[in-house]
Short mmCIF file of C-alpha atoms in Angstrom, two decimals:
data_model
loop_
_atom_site.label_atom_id
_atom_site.label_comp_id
_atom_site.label_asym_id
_atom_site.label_seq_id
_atom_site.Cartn_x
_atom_site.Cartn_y
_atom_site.Cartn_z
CA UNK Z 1 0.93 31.08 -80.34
CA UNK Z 2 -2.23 33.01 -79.52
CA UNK Z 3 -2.03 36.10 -77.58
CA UNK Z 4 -4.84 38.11 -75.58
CA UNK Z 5 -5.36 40.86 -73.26
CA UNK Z 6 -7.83 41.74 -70.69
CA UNK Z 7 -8.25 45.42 -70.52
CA UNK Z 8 -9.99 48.16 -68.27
CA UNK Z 9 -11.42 45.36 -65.90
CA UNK Z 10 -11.31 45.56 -61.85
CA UNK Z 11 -8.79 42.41 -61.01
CA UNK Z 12 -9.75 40.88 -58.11
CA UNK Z 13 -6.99 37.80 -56.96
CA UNK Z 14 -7.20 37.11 -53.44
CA UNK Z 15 -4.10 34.97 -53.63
CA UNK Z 16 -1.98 37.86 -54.08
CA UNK Z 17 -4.32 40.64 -52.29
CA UNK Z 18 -4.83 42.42 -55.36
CA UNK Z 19 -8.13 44.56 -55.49
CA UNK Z 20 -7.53 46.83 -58.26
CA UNK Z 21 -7.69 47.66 -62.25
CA UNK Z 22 -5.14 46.18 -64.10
CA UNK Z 23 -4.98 45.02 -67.48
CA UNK Z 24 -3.94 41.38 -67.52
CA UNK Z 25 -1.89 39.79 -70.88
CA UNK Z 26 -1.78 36.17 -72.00
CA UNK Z 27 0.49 34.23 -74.53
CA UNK Z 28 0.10 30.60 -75.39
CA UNK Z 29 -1.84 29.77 -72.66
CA UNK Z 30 -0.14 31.62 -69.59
CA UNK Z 31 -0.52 34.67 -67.83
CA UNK Z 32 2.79 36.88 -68.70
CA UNK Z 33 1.85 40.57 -68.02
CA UNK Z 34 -0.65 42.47 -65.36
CA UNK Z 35 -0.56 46.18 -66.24
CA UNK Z 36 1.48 47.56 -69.21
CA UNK Z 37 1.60 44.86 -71.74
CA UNK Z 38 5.46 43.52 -71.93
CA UNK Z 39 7.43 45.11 -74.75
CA UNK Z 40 6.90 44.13 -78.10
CA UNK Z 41 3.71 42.37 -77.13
CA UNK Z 42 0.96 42.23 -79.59
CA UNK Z 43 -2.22 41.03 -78.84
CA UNK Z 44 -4.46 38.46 -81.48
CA UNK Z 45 -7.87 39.59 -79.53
CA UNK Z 46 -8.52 41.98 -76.86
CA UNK Z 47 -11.94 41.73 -74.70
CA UNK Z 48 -13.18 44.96 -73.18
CA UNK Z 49 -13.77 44.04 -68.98
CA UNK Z 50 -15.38 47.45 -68.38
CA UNK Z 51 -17.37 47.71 -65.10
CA UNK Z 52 -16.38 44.33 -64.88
CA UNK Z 53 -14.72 41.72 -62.94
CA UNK Z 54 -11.74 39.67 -63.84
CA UNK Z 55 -10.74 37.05 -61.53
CA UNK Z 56 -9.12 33.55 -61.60
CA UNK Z 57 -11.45 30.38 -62.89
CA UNK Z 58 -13.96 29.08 -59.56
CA UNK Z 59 -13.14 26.07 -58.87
CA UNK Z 60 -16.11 23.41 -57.93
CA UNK Z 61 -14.98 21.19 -55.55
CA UNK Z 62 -18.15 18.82 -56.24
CA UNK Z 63 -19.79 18.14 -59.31
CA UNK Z 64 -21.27 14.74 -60.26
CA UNK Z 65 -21.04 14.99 -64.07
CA UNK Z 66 -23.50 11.52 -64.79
CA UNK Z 67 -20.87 9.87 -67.06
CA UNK Z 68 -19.42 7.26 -67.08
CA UNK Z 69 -23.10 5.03 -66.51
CA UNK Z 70 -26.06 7.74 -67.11
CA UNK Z 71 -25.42 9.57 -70.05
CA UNK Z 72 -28.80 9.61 -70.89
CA UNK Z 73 -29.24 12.22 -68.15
CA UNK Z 74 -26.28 14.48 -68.61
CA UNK Z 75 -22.41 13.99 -69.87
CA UNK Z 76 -19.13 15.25 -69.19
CA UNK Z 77 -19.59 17.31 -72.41
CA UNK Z 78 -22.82 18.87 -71.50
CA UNK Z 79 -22.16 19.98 -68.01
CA UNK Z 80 -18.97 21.04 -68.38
CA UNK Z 81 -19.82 23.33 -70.96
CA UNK Z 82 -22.63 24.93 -68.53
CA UNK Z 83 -19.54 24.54 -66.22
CA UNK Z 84 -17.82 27.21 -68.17
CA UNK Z 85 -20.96 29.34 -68.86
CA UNK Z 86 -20.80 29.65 -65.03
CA UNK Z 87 -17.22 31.15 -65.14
CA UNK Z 88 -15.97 27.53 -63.37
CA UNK Z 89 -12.51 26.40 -64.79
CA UNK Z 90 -12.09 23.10 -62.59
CA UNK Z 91 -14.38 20.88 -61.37
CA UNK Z 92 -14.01 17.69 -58.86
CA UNK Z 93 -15.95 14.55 -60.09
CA UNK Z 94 -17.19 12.11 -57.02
CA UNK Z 95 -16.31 8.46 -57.28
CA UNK Z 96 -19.81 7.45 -57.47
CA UNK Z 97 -20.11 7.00 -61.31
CA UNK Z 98 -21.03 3.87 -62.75
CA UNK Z 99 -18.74 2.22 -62.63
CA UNK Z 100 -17.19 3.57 -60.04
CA UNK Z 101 -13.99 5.46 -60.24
CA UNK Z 102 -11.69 2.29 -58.38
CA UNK Z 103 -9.66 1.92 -61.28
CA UNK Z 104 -7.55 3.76 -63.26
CA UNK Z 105 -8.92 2.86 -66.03
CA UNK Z 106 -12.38 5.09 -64.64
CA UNK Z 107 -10.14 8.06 -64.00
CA UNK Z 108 -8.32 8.31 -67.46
CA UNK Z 109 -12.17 7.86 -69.13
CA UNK Z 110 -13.28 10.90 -67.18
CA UNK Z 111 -10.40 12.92 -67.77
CA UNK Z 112 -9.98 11.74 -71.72
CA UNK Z 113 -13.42 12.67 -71.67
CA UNK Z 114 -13.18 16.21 -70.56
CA UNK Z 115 -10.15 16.83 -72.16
CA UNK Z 116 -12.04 15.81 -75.50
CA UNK Z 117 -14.84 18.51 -74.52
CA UNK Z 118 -12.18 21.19 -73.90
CA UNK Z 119 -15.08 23.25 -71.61
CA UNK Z 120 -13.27 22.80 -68.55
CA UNK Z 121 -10.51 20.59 -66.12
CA UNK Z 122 -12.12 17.57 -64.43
CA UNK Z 123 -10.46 15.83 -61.46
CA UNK Z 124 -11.85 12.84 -60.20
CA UNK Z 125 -11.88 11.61 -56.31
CA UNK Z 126 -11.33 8.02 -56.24
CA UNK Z 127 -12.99 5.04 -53.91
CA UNK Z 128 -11.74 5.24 -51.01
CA UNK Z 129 -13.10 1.65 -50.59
CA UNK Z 130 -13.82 -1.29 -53.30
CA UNK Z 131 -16.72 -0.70 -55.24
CA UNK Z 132 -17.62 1.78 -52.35
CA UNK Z 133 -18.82 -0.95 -50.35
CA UNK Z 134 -16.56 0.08 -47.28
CA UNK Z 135 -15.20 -3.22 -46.54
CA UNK Z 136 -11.69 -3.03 -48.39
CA UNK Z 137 -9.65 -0.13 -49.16
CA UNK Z 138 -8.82 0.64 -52.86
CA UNK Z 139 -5.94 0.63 -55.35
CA UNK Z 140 -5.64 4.24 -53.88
CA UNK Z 141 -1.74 4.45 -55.44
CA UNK Z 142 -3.31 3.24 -59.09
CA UNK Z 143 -5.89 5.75 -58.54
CA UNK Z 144 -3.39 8.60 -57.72
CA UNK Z 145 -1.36 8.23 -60.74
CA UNK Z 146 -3.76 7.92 -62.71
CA UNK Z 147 -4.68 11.61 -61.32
CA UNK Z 148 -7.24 11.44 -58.94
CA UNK Z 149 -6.56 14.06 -56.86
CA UNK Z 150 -8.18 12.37 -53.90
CA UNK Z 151 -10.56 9.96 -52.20
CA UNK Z 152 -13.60 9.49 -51.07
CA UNK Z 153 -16.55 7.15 -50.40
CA UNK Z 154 -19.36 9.61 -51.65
CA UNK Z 155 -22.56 9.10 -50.30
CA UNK Z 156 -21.82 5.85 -49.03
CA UNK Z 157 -21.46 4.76 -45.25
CA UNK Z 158 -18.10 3.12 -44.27
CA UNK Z 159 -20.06 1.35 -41.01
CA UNK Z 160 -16.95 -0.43 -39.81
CA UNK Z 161 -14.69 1.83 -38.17
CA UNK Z 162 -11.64 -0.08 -38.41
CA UNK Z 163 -12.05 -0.37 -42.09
CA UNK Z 164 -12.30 3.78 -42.00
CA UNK Z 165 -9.39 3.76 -39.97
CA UNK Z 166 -7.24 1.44 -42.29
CA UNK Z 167 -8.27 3.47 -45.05
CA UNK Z 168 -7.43 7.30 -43.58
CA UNK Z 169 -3.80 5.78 -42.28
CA UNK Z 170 -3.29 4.33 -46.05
CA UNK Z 171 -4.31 7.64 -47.29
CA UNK Z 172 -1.76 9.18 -45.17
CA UNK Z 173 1.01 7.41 -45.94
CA UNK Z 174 0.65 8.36 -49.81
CA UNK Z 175 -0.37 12.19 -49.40
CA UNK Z 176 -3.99 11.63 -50.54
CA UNK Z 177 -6.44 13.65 -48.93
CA UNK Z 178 -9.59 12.38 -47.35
CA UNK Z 179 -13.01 14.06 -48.72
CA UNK Z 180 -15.55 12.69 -45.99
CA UNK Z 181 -19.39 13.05 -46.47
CA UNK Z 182 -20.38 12.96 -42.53
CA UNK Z 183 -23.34 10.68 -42.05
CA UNK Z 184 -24.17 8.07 -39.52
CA UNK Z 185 -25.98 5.67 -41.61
CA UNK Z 186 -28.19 4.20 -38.67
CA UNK Z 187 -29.20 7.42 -37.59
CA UNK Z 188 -30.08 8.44 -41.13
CA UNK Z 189 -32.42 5.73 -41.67
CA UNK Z 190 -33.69 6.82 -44.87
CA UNK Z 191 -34.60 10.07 -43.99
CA UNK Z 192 -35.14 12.64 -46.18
CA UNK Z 193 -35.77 16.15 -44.70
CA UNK Z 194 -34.56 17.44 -41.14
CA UNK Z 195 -36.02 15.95 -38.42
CA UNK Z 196 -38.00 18.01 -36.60
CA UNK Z 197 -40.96 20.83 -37.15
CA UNK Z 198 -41.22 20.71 -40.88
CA UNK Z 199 -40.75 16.63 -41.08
CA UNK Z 200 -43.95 16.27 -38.27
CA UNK Z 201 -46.19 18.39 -39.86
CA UNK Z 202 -45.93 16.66 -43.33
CA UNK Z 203 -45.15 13.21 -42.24
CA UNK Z 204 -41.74 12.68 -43.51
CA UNK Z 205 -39.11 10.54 -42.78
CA UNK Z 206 -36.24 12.69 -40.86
CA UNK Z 207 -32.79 12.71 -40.22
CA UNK Z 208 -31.49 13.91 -37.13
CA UNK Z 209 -29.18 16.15 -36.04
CA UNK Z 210 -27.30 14.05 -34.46
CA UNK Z 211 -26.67 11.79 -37.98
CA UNK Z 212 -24.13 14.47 -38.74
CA UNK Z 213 -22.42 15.13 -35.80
CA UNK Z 214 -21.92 11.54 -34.59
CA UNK Z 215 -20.12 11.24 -38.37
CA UNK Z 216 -18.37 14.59 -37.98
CA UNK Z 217 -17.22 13.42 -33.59
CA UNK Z 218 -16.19 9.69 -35.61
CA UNK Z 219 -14.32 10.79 -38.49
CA UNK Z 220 -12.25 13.84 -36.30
CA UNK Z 221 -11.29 10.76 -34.11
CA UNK Z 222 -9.71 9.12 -36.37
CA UNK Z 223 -8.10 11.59 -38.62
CA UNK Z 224 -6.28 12.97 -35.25
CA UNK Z 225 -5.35 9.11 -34.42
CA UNK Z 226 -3.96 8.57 -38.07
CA UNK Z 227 -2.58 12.26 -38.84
CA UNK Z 228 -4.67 12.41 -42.47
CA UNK Z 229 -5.32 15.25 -44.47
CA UNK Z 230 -9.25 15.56 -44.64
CA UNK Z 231 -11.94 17.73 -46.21
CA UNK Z 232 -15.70 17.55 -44.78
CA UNK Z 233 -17.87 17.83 -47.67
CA UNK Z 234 -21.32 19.91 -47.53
CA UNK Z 235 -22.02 20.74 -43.35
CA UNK Z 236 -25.24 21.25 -42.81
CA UNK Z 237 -25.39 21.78 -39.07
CA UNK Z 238 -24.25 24.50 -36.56
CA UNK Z 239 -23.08 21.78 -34.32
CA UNK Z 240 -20.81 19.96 -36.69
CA UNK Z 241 -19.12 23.71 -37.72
CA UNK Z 242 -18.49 24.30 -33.66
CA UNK Z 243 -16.84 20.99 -33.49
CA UNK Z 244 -14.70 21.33 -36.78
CA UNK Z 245 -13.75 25.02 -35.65
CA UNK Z 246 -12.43 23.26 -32.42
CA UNK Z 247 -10.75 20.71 -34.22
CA UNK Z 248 -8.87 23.35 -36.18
CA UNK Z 249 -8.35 25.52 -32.96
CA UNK Z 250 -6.50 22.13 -32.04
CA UNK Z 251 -4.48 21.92 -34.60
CA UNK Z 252 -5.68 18.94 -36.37
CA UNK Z 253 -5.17 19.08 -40.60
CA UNK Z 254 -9.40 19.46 -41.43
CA UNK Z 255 -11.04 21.91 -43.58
CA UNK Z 256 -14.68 21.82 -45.14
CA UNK Z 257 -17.04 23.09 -47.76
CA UNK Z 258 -20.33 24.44 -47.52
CA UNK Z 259 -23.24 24.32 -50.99
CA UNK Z 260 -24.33 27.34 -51.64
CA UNK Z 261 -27.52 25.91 -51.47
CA UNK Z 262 -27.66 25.49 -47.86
CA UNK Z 263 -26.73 29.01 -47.41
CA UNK Z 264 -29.69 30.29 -48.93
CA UNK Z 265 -32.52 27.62 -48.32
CA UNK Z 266 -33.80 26.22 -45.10
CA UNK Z 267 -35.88 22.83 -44.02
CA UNK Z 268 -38.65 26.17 -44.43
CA UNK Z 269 -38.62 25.58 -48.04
CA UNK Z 270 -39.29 21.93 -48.18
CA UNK Z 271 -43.00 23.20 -47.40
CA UNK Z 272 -45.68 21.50 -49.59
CA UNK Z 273 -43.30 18.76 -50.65
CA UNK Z 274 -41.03 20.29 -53.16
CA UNK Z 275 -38.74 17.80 -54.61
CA UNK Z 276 -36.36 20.43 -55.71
CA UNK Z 277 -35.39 20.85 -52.41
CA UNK Z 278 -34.54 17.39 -51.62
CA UNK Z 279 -31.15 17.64 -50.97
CA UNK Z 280 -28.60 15.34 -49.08
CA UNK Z 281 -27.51 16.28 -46.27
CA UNK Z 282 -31.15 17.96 -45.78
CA UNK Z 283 -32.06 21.20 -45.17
CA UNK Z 284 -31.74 22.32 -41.81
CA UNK Z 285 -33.10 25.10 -39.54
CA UNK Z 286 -32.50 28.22 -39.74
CA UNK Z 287 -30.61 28.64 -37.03
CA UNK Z 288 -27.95 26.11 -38.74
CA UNK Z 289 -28.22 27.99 -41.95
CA UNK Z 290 -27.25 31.33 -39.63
CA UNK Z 291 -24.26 28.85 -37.92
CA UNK Z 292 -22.93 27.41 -41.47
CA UNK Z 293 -22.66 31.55 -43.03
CA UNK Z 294 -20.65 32.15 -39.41
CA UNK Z 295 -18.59 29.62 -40.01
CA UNK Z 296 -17.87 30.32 -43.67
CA UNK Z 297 -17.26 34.15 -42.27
CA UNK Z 298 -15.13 33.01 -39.14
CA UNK Z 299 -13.06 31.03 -41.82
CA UNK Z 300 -14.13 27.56 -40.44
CA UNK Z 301 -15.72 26.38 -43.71
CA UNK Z 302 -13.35 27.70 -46.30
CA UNK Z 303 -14.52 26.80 -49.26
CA UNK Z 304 -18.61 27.27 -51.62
CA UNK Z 305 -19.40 24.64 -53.54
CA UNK Z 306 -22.47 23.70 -55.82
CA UNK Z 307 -23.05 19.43 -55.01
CA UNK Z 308 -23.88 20.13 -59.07
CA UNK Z 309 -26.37 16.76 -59.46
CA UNK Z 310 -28.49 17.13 -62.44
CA UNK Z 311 -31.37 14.76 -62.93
CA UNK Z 312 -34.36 14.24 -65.64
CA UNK Z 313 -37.65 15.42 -64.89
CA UNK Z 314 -39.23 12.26 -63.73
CA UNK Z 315 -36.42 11.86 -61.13
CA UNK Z 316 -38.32 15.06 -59.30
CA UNK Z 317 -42.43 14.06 -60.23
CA UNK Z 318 -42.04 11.02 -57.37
CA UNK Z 319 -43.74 11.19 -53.90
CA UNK Z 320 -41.00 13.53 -52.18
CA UNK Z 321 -39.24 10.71 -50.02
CA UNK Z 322 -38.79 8.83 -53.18
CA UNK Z 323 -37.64 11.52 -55.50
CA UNK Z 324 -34.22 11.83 -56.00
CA UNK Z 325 -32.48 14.54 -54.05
CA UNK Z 326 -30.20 16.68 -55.36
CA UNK Z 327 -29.84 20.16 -57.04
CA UNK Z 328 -28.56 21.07 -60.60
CA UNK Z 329 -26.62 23.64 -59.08
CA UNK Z 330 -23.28 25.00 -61.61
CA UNK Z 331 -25.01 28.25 -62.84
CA UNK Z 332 -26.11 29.17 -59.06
CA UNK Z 333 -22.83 28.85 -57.62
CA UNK Z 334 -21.60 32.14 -58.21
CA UNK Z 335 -24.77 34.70 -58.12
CA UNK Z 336 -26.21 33.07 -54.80
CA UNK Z 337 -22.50 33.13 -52.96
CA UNK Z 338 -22.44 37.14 -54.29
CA UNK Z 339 -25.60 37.70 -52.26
CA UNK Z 340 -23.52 36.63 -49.09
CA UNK Z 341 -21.85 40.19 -50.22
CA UNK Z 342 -24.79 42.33 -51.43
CA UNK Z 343 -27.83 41.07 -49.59
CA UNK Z 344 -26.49 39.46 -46.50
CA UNK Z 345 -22.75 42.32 -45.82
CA UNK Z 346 -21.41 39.04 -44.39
CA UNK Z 347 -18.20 38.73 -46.49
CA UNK Z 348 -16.15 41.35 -48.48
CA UNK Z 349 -16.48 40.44 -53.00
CA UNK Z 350 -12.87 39.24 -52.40
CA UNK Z 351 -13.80 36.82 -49.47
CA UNK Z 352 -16.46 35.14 -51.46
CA UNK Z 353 -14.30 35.12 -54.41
CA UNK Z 354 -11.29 33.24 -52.22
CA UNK Z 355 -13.69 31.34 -51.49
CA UNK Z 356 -14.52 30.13 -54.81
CA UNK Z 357 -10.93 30.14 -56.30
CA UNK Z 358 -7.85 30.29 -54.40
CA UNK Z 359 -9.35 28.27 -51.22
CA UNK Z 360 -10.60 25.21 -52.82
CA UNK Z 361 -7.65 25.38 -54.86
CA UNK Z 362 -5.67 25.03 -51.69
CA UNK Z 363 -8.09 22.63 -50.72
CA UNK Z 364 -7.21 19.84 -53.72
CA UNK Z 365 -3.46 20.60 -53.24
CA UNK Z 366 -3.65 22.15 -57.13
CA UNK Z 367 -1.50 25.47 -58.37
CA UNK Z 368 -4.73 26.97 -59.66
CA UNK Z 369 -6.87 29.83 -58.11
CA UNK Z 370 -4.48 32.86 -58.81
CA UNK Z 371 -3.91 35.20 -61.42
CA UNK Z 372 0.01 34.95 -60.48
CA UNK Z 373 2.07 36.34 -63.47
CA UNK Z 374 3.55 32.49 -65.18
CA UNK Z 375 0.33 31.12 -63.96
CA UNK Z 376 -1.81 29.29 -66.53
CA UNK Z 377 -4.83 31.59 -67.65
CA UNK Z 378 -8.20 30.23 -66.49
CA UNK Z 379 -10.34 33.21 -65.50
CA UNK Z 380 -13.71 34.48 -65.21
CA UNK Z 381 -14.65 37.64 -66.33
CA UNK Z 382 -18.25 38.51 -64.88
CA UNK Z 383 -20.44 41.87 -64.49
CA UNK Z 384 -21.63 41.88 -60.32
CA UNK Z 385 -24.15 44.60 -61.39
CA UNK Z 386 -26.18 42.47 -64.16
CA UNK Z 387 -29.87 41.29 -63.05
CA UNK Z 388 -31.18 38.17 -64.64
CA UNK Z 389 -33.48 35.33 -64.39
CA UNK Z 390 -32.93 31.86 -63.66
CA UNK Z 391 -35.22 30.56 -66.43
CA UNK Z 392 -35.00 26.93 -68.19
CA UNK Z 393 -33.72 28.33 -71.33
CA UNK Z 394 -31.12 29.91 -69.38
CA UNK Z 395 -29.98 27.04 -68.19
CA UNK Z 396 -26.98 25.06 -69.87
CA UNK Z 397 -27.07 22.10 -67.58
CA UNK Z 398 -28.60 19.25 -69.23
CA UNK Z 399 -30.40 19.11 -65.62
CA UNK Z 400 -33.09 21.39 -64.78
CA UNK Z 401 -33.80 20.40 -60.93
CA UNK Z 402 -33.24 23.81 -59.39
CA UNK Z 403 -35.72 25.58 -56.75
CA UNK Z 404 -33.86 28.92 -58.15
CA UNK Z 405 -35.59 28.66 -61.23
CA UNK Z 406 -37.70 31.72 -61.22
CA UNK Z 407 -35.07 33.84 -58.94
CA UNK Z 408 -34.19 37.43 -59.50
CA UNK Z 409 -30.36 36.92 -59.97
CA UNK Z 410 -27.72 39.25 -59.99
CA UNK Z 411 -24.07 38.36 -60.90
CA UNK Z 412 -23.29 36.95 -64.56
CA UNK Z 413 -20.66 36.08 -66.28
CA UNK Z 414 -19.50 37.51 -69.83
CA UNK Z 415 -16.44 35.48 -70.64
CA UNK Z 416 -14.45 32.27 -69.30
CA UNK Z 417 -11.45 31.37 -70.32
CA UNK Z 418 -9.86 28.44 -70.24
CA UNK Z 419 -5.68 27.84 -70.20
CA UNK Z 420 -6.01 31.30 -72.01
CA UNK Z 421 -8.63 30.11 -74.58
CA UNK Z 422 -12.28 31.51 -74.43
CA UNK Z 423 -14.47 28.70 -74.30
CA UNK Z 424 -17.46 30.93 -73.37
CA UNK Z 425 -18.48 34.03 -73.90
CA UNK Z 426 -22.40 35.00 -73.36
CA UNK Z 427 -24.05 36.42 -76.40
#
């Protein structure tokens, strides 16, 4: 039985409104003391948390982790143990893996597979479809018990809306909730910026507005008609937050996620075609990027997540409408949503951190997030104060497609621990 304590750290667990210093004590694997240690308790290791913060493990609510299919680019291994270097504990794994996660026999690969790596907890989405083709719903009660912990179609359009519907009420009846990317695949059209100043000046194909909110006005239909539990995955537009924040006022059972990402860049830096920020959905204006930080202040979007999807380097040399989009994102997660505290005064350290731990916990319907005494110890112990630089040997991610690299960070993490077991601590 191993035994560890925390000492002279601030705690900071938003689940329980704590905001204080406490000492925190662990034995085989669990949390079983904040404060004095219990009697007769002796510890095997004790790390020092001065001027630091101890809080529960983030928890990514989208990470594409290239295996099973395209291990050549990165593996469950590799980016869950950047994963951890980031202070993230859990981590949820889109269906769009190769194959795709629409059998059971997917999900208990990607699970064995992070279990095996022992960096951090992967839970996969399943299809919400067959082969995520969107024309017949999936083994969805296979899928659950073989622990997917949702559904989803990914990137991929479900065109027929009968099929969508079909899908959300089967969804319903077995308790799974819906993760929707909103997209109208007509109106996207192979865009790959914003559509409109930005896209005109450099001759690239856009994507409208209205491709979101058409998705978003859809989907809200139909999970009000068929009484699903659904997440919106990565808004990018002030019109689609308005129209989820009325949903909510409404009382229909819809949350949604923001990339941190999006909350720092606009369609602005897509200037001079820079792959790196090729990103799906696109970059928007900044006037959504002011709209999607309101939302995540008003409470609307709930939850920051990184859309982690790492790529070799000749994925990012194409033409910028054929390069592939997406950010390796797991070691920006926490730093940029800390600026929303020091830079930007629009949420409190404890905000951002529910944010990142007990609200996408709440999200996936998991008893993870909290520091709660009995609770199992995953926890990230970071230093708010330390500057650094987002260089390429910094990074752990076997992907280096970030437009950070280069950025005068501040936020890092010292130590991560894992059901009470370090598995990283920065040298």
């Amino acid at each position: 039985m191993s035994r560890l304590s925390i000492i002279n750290g601030r705690l900071i667990d938003p689940a329980n409104n704590i905001d204080a210093p406490h000492d925190i004590h662990i034995s085989d694997g669990k949390i079983i003391a904040l404060g004095n240690p219990p009697q007769g308790f002796s510890a095997d290791r004790t790390l020092d948390a001065s001027n630091k913060i101890v809080c529960p493990g983030l928890i990514d609510l989208r990470a594409a982790m290239r295996e099973p299919g395209l291990e050549h680019i990165a593996t469950i291994a590799s980016e869950t143990r950047a994963a951890a270097s980031a202070g993230i504990t859990t981590l949820c794994c889109p269906p769009d893996t190769l194959p795709i996660i629409d059998t059971p026999a997917v999900a208990n690969l990607i699970r064995y597979q992070a279990n095996q790596a022992g960096f951090a907890r992967v839970l996969p989405l399943g299809a919400l479809t067959q082969s995520l083709i969107g024309e017949q719903i999936s083994e969805m009660v296979a899928l659950k018990e073989a622990g997917c912990i949702g559904v989803s179609n990914a990137l991929s359009p479900i065109t027929n809306t009968l099929v969508m519907r079909r899908a959300m009420e089967y969804a319903a009846t077995y308790d799974l909730t819906v993760f929707l990317h909103a997209e109208d695949a007509w109106l996207r059209n192979d865009g790959c910026v914003h559509e409109g100043a930005m896209s005109t000046r450099y001759g690239l194909p856009g994507i409208p507005e209205a491709a979101e909110t058409v998705a978003v006005a859809r989907d809200l239909a139909l999970i009000e008609q068929t009484g699903v539990r659904a997440h919106f995955c990565g808004l990018s537009t002030g019109r689609a937050v308005r129209m989820i924040g009325r949903a909510q006022h409404d009382g229909v059972n819809v949350s949604a996620d923001v990339t941190a990402h999006h909350l720092h860049l606009s369609e602005v830096d897509t200037g001079k075609f820079n792959s790196m920020c090729h990103v799906r959905p696109p970059l928007r204006t900044e006037r959504d990027q002011s709209s999607l930080r309101m939302g995540l202040k008003q409470g609307i979007i709930s939850a920051i997540c990184s859309d982690h999807q790492p790529h070799n380097a000749d994925a990012k040399l194409a033409p910028f409408s054929a390069s592939a989009h997406g950010i390796s994102a797991l070691e920006t997660l926490l730093p940029l949503s800390l600026k929303l505290v020091d830079e930007l005064h629009l949420l409190s350290l404890s905000e951002v951190i529910a944010s990142l731990t007990q609200k996408p916990a709440s999200i996936l319907g998991i008893d993870a997030g909290t520091l709660s005494i009995g609770q199992t110890a995953d926890i990230c112990i970071f230093d708010p104060e330390h500057e650094w630089i987002l260089s390429e040997n910094a990074v752990q991610s076997q992907g280096l497609n970030s437009p950070f690299l280069g950025w005068d960070l501040k936020g890092r993490v010292f130590h991560t621990l894992l059901n009470g077991r370090v598995v990283f601590e920065l040298e």
